[in-house]
Amino acid sequence: MSNLEIDGNSLKIEDIINIVDNSGHVILSDKAKDKMFESRKIIERIIDNNDVVYGVNTGFGSLSSVSIDNNSLEDLQANLIRSHACGVGDEMKPEHVLMMMLIRANSIAKG
């Protein structure tokens, strides 16, 4: 079993395959954690200042002019995920899902 540290920048296809093939563990680099924390602080500042930012505290698409109450922002983000949670066809293989999750985690690690 091998470990992989992700930082949002250096992930290679070989790393992804190695994690899936060898059931390794993935960890966030300290730098990635710091970047994610800083990004979170920016979002919190936007909310605290009542600044309007598309998709953070507004609706999406044709509803972009609709302001979302601060108490509903968590629901807004959860509903965005739910609205994309559909699929057709056969179930994906677990290793393919793991690969996609790793790529997504690496993207989020950019901050």
mmCIF file with all atom_site columns, C-alpha atoms in Angstrom:
data_model
loop_
_atom_site.group_PDB
_atom_site.id
_atom_site.type_symbol
_atom_site.label_atom_id
_atom_site.label_alt_id
_atom_site.label_comp_id
_atom_site.label_asym_id
_atom_site.label_entity_id
_atom_site.label_seq_id
_atom_site.pdbx_PDB_ins_code
_atom_site.Cartn_x
_atom_site.Cartn_y
_atom_site.Cartn_z
_atom_site.occupancy
_atom_site.B_iso_or_equiv
_atom_site.pdbx_formal_charge
_atom_site.auth_seq_id
_atom_site.auth_comp_id
_atom_site.auth_asym_id
_atom_site.auth_atom_id
_atom_site.pdbx_PDB_model_num
ATOM 1   C CA . MET A 1 1   ? 0.000   0.000  0.000   1.00 0.00 ? 1   MET A CA 1
ATOM 2   C CA . SER A 1 2   ? 1.302   3.441  -0.888  1.00 0.00 ? 2   SER A CA 1
ATOM 3   C CA . ASN A 1 3   ? 0.383   6.933  0.173   1.00 0.00 ? 3   ASN A CA 1
ATOM 4   C CA . LEU A 1 4   ? -0.151  9.920  -2.076  1.00 0.00 ? 4   LEU A CA 1
ATOM 5   C CA . GLU A 1 5   ? -0.020  13.538 -1.000  1.00 0.00 ? 5   GLU A CA 1
ATOM 6   C CA . ILE A 1 6   ? -2.108  15.824 -3.186  1.00 0.00 ? 6   ILE A CA 1
ATOM 7   C CA . ASP A 1 7   ? -1.497  19.542 -3.505  1.00 0.00 ? 7   ASP A CA 1
ATOM 8   C CA . GLY A 1 8   ? -3.746  20.574 -6.373  1.00 0.00 ? 8   GLY A CA 1
ATOM 9   C CA . ASN A 1 9   ? -0.916  20.801 -8.872  1.00 0.00 ? 9   ASN A CA 1
ATOM 10  C CA . SER A 1 10  ? 1.283   17.750 -9.172  1.00 0.00 ? 10  SER A CA 1
ATOM 11  C CA . LEU A 1 11  ? -1.138  14.818 -9.579  1.00 0.00 ? 11  LEU A CA 1
ATOM 12  C CA . LYS A 1 12  ? -0.211  12.542 -12.482 1.00 0.00 ? 12  LYS A CA 1
ATOM 13  C CA . ILE A 1 13  ? -2.182  9.774  -14.140 1.00 0.00 ? 13  ILE A CA 1
ATOM 14  C CA . GLU A 1 14  ? 0.393   7.310  -12.824 1.00 0.00 ? 14  GLU A CA 1
ATOM 15  C CA . ASP A 1 15  ? -0.397  8.451  -9.267  1.00 0.00 ? 15  ASP A CA 1
ATOM 16  C CA . ILE A 1 16  ? -4.099  7.834  -9.799  1.00 0.00 ? 16  ILE A CA 1
ATOM 17  C CA . ILE A 1 17  ? -3.550  4.370  -11.220 1.00 0.00 ? 17  ILE A CA 1
ATOM 18  C CA . ASN A 1 18  ? -1.135  3.492  -8.416  1.00 0.00 ? 18  ASN A CA 1
ATOM 19  C CA . ILE A 1 19  ? -3.625  4.489  -5.714  1.00 0.00 ? 19  ILE A CA 1
ATOM 20  C CA . VAL A 1 20  ? -6.413  2.449  -7.312  1.00 0.00 ? 20  VAL A CA 1
ATOM 21  C CA . ASP A 1 21  ? -4.239  -0.591 -8.036  1.00 0.00 ? 21  ASP A CA 1
ATOM 22  C CA . ASN A 1 22  ? -2.543  -0.644 -4.637  1.00 0.00 ? 22  ASN A CA 1
ATOM 23  C CA . SER A 1 23  ? -5.346  0.581  -2.344  1.00 0.00 ? 23  SER A CA 1
ATOM 24  C CA . GLY A 1 24  ? -3.202  3.452  -1.148  1.00 0.00 ? 24  GLY A CA 1
ATOM 25  C CA . HIS A 1 25  ? -4.149  6.368  1.056   1.00 0.00 ? 25  HIS A CA 1
ATOM 26  C CA . VAL A 1 26  ? -4.485  9.952  -0.116  1.00 0.00 ? 26  VAL A CA 1
ATOM 27  C CA . ILE A 1 27  ? -3.619  12.891 2.116   1.00 0.00 ? 27  ILE A CA 1
ATOM 28  C CA . LEU A 1 28  ? -3.742  16.650 1.599   1.00 0.00 ? 28  LEU A CA 1
ATOM 29  C CA . SER A 1 29  ? -0.484  18.554 1.700   1.00 0.00 ? 29  SER A CA 1
ATOM 30  C CA . ASP A 1 30  ? -0.161  21.233 4.355   1.00 0.00 ? 30  ASP A CA 1
ATOM 31  C CA . LYS A 1 31  ? 0.100   23.825 1.579   1.00 0.00 ? 31  LYS A CA 1
ATOM 32  C CA . ALA A 1 32  ? -3.189  22.611 0.074   1.00 0.00 ? 32  ALA A CA 1
ATOM 33  C CA . LYS A 1 33  ? -4.881  22.798 3.475   1.00 0.00 ? 33  LYS A CA 1
ATOM 34  C CA . ASP A 1 34  ? -3.627  26.373 3.874   1.00 0.00 ? 34  ASP A CA 1
ATOM 35  C CA . LYS A 1 35  ? -4.899  27.368 0.409   1.00 0.00 ? 35  LYS A CA 1
ATOM 36  C CA . MET A 1 36  ? -8.285  25.798 1.095   1.00 0.00 ? 36  MET A CA 1
ATOM 37  C CA . PHE A 1 37  ? -8.513  27.592 4.447   1.00 0.00 ? 37  PHE A CA 1
ATOM 38  C CA . GLU A 1 38  ? -7.675  30.926 2.782   1.00 0.00 ? 38  GLU A CA 1
ATOM 39  C CA . SER A 1 39  ? -10.320 30.341 0.107   1.00 0.00 ? 39  SER A CA 1
ATOM 40  C CA . ARG A 1 40  ? -12.862 29.561 2.796   1.00 0.00 ? 40  ARG A CA 1
ATOM 41  C CA . LYS A 1 41  ? -11.987 32.819 4.583   1.00 0.00 ? 41  LYS A CA 1
ATOM 42  C CA . ILE A 1 42  ? -12.598 34.747 1.347   1.00 0.00 ? 42  ILE A CA 1
ATOM 43  C CA . ILE A 1 43  ? -16.056 33.196 0.969   1.00 0.00 ? 43  ILE A CA 1
ATOM 44  C CA . GLU A 1 44  ? -16.864 33.947 4.613   1.00 0.00 ? 44  GLU A CA 1
ATOM 45  C CA . ARG A 1 45  ? -15.761 37.562 4.107   1.00 0.00 ? 45  ARG A CA 1
ATOM 46  C CA . ILE A 1 46  ? -18.007 37.860 1.033   1.00 0.00 ? 46  ILE A CA 1
ATOM 47  C CA . ILE A 1 47  ? -20.962 36.575 3.035   1.00 0.00 ? 47  ILE A CA 1
ATOM 48  C CA . ASP A 1 48  ? -20.202 38.758 6.067   1.00 0.00 ? 48  ASP A CA 1
ATOM 49  C CA . ASN A 1 49  ? -19.962 41.858 3.830   1.00 0.00 ? 49  ASN A CA 1
ATOM 50  C CA . ASN A 1 50  ? -23.179 40.960 1.986   1.00 0.00 ? 50  ASN A CA 1
ATOM 51  C CA . ASP A 1 51  ? -21.299 41.156 -1.309  1.00 0.00 ? 51  ASP A CA 1
ATOM 52  C CA . VAL A 1 52  ? -23.124 39.560 -4.221  1.00 0.00 ? 52  VAL A CA 1
ATOM 53  C CA . VAL A 1 53  ? -21.205 36.758 -5.931  1.00 0.00 ? 53  VAL A CA 1
ATOM 54  C CA . TYR A 1 54  ? -22.722 34.520 -8.578  1.00 0.00 ? 54  TYR A CA 1
ATOM 55  C CA . GLY A 1 55  ? -23.328 31.006 -7.290  1.00 0.00 ? 55  GLY A CA 1
ATOM 56  C CA . VAL A 1 56  ? -22.227 31.858 -3.773  1.00 0.00 ? 56  VAL A CA 1
ATOM 57  C CA . ASN A 1 57  ? -25.252 33.873 -2.716  1.00 0.00 ? 57  ASN A CA 1
ATOM 58  C CA . THR A 1 58  ? -27.251 34.078 -5.948  1.00 0.00 ? 58  THR A CA 1
ATOM 59  C CA . GLY A 1 59  ? -29.190 31.576 -7.958  1.00 0.00 ? 59  GLY A CA 1
ATOM 60  C CA . PHE A 1 60  ? -27.723 29.988 -11.073 1.00 0.00 ? 60  PHE A CA 1
ATOM 61  C CA . GLY A 1 61  ? -28.353 30.604 -14.769 1.00 0.00 ? 61  GLY A CA 1
ATOM 62  C CA . SER A 1 62  ? -31.622 32.441 -15.377 1.00 0.00 ? 62  SER A CA 1
ATOM 63  C CA . LEU A 1 63  ? -31.985 32.761 -11.586 1.00 0.00 ? 63  LEU A CA 1
ATOM 64  C CA . SER A 1 64  ? -28.683 34.620 -11.211 1.00 0.00 ? 64  SER A CA 1
ATOM 65  C CA . SER A 1 65  ? -30.522 37.818 -10.262 1.00 0.00 ? 65  SER A CA 1
ATOM 66  C CA . VAL A 1 66  ? -32.173 36.055 -7.312  1.00 0.00 ? 66  VAL A CA 1
ATOM 67  C CA . SER A 1 67  ? -30.422 36.751 -4.009  1.00 0.00 ? 67  SER A CA 1
ATOM 68  C CA . ILE A 1 68  ? -30.172 33.865 -1.577  1.00 0.00 ? 68  ILE A CA 1
ATOM 69  C CA . ASP A 1 69  ? -30.592 34.518 2.134   1.00 0.00 ? 69  ASP A CA 1
ATOM 70  C CA . ASN A 1 70  ? -27.474 33.770 4.190   1.00 0.00 ? 70  ASN A CA 1
ATOM 71  C CA . ASN A 1 71  ? -29.409 31.150 6.154   1.00 0.00 ? 71  ASN A CA 1
ATOM 72  C CA . SER A 1 72  ? -30.046 29.230 2.910   1.00 0.00 ? 72  SER A CA 1
ATOM 73  C CA . LEU A 1 73  ? -26.543 29.261 1.411   1.00 0.00 ? 73  LEU A CA 1
ATOM 74  C CA . GLU A 1 74  ? -25.700 25.751 2.567   1.00 0.00 ? 74  GLU A CA 1
ATOM 75  C CA . ASP A 1 75  ? -28.934 24.473 1.013   1.00 0.00 ? 75  ASP A CA 1
ATOM 76  C CA . LEU A 1 76  ? -28.088 26.297 -2.229  1.00 0.00 ? 76  LEU A CA 1
ATOM 77  C CA . GLN A 1 77  ? -24.803 24.426 -2.552  1.00 0.00 ? 77  GLN A CA 1
ATOM 78  C CA . ALA A 1 78  ? -26.323 21.075 -1.562  1.00 0.00 ? 78  ALA A CA 1
ATOM 79  C CA . ASN A 1 79  ? -29.124 21.562 -4.088  1.00 0.00 ? 79  ASN A CA 1
ATOM 80  C CA . LEU A 1 80  ? -26.582 22.319 -6.805  1.00 0.00 ? 80  LEU A CA 1
ATOM 81  C CA . ILE A 1 81  ? -24.947 18.950 -6.170  1.00 0.00 ? 81  ILE A CA 1
ATOM 82  C CA . ARG A 1 82  ? -28.328 17.211 -6.055  1.00 0.00 ? 82  ARG A CA 1
ATOM 83  C CA . SER A 1 83  ? -29.385 18.794 -9.344  1.00 0.00 ? 83  SER A CA 1
ATOM 84  C CA . HIS A 1 84  ? -26.412 17.163 -11.056 1.00 0.00 ? 84  HIS A CA 1
ATOM 85  C CA . ALA A 1 85  ? -26.800 13.805 -9.303  1.00 0.00 ? 85  ALA A CA 1
ATOM 86  C CA . CYS A 1 86  ? -28.403 11.883 -12.094 1.00 0.00 ? 86  CYS A CA 1
ATOM 87  C CA . GLY A 1 87  ? -27.201 9.356  -14.559 1.00 0.00 ? 87  GLY A CA 1
ATOM 88  C CA . VAL A 1 88  ? -28.151 6.870  -17.192 1.00 0.00 ? 88  VAL A CA 1
ATOM 89  C CA . GLY A 1 89  ? -26.652 3.617  -18.261 1.00 0.00 ? 89  GLY A CA 1
ATOM 90  C CA . ASP A 1 90  ? -24.756 0.989  -16.357 1.00 0.00 ? 90  ASP A CA 1
ATOM 91  C CA . GLU A 1 91  ? -23.212 1.619  -12.964 1.00 0.00 ? 91  GLU A CA 1
ATOM 92  C CA . MET A 1 92  ? -19.602 2.690  -13.053 1.00 0.00 ? 92  MET A CA 1
ATOM 93  C CA . LYS A 1 93  ? -16.900 0.422  -11.747 1.00 0.00 ? 93  LYS A CA 1
ATOM 94  C CA . PRO A 1 94  ? -15.817 1.375  -8.207  1.00 0.00 ? 94  PRO A CA 1
ATOM 95  C CA . GLU A 1 95  ? -12.229 1.958  -9.325  1.00 0.00 ? 95  GLU A CA 1
ATOM 96  C CA . HIS A 1 96  ? -13.427 4.484  -11.921 1.00 0.00 ? 96  HIS A CA 1
ATOM 97  C CA . VAL A 1 97  ? -15.455 6.297  -9.281  1.00 0.00 ? 97  VAL A CA 1
ATOM 98  C CA . LEU A 1 98  ? -12.375 6.365  -7.046  1.00 0.00 ? 98  LEU A CA 1
ATOM 99  C CA . MET A 1 99  ? -10.331 7.845  -9.882  1.00 0.00 ? 99  MET A CA 1
ATOM 100 C CA . MET A 1 100 ? -12.887 10.605 -10.415 1.00 0.00 ? 100 MET A CA 1
ATOM 101 C CA . MET A 1 101 ? -13.074 11.325 -6.693  1.00 0.00 ? 101 MET A CA 1
ATOM 102 C CA . LEU A 1 102 ? -9.290  11.626 -6.508  1.00 0.00 ? 102 LEU A CA 1
ATOM 103 C CA . ILE A 1 103 ? -9.205  14.017 -9.463  1.00 0.00 ? 103 ILE A CA 1
ATOM 104 C CA . ARG A 1 104 ? -11.978 16.102 -7.891  1.00 0.00 ? 104 ARG A CA 1
ATOM 105 C CA . ALA A 1 105 ? -10.204 16.168 -4.516  1.00 0.00 ? 105 ALA A CA 1
ATOM 106 C CA . ASN A 1 106 ? -7.028  17.314 -6.247  1.00 0.00 ? 106 ASN A CA 1
ATOM 107 C CA . SER A 1 107 ? -8.955  20.090 -7.982  1.00 0.00 ? 107 SER A CA 1
ATOM 108 C CA . ILE A 1 108 ? -10.439 21.244 -4.675  1.00 0.00 ? 108 ILE A CA 1
ATOM 109 C CA . ALA A 1 109 ? -6.949  21.134 -3.132  1.00 0.00 ? 109 ALA A CA 1
ATOM 110 C CA . LYS A 1 110 ? -5.990  24.051 -5.384  1.00 0.00 ? 110 LYS A CA 1
ATOM 111 C CA . GLY A 1 111 ? -7.937  26.220 -2.971  1.00 0.00 ? 111 GLY A CA 1
#
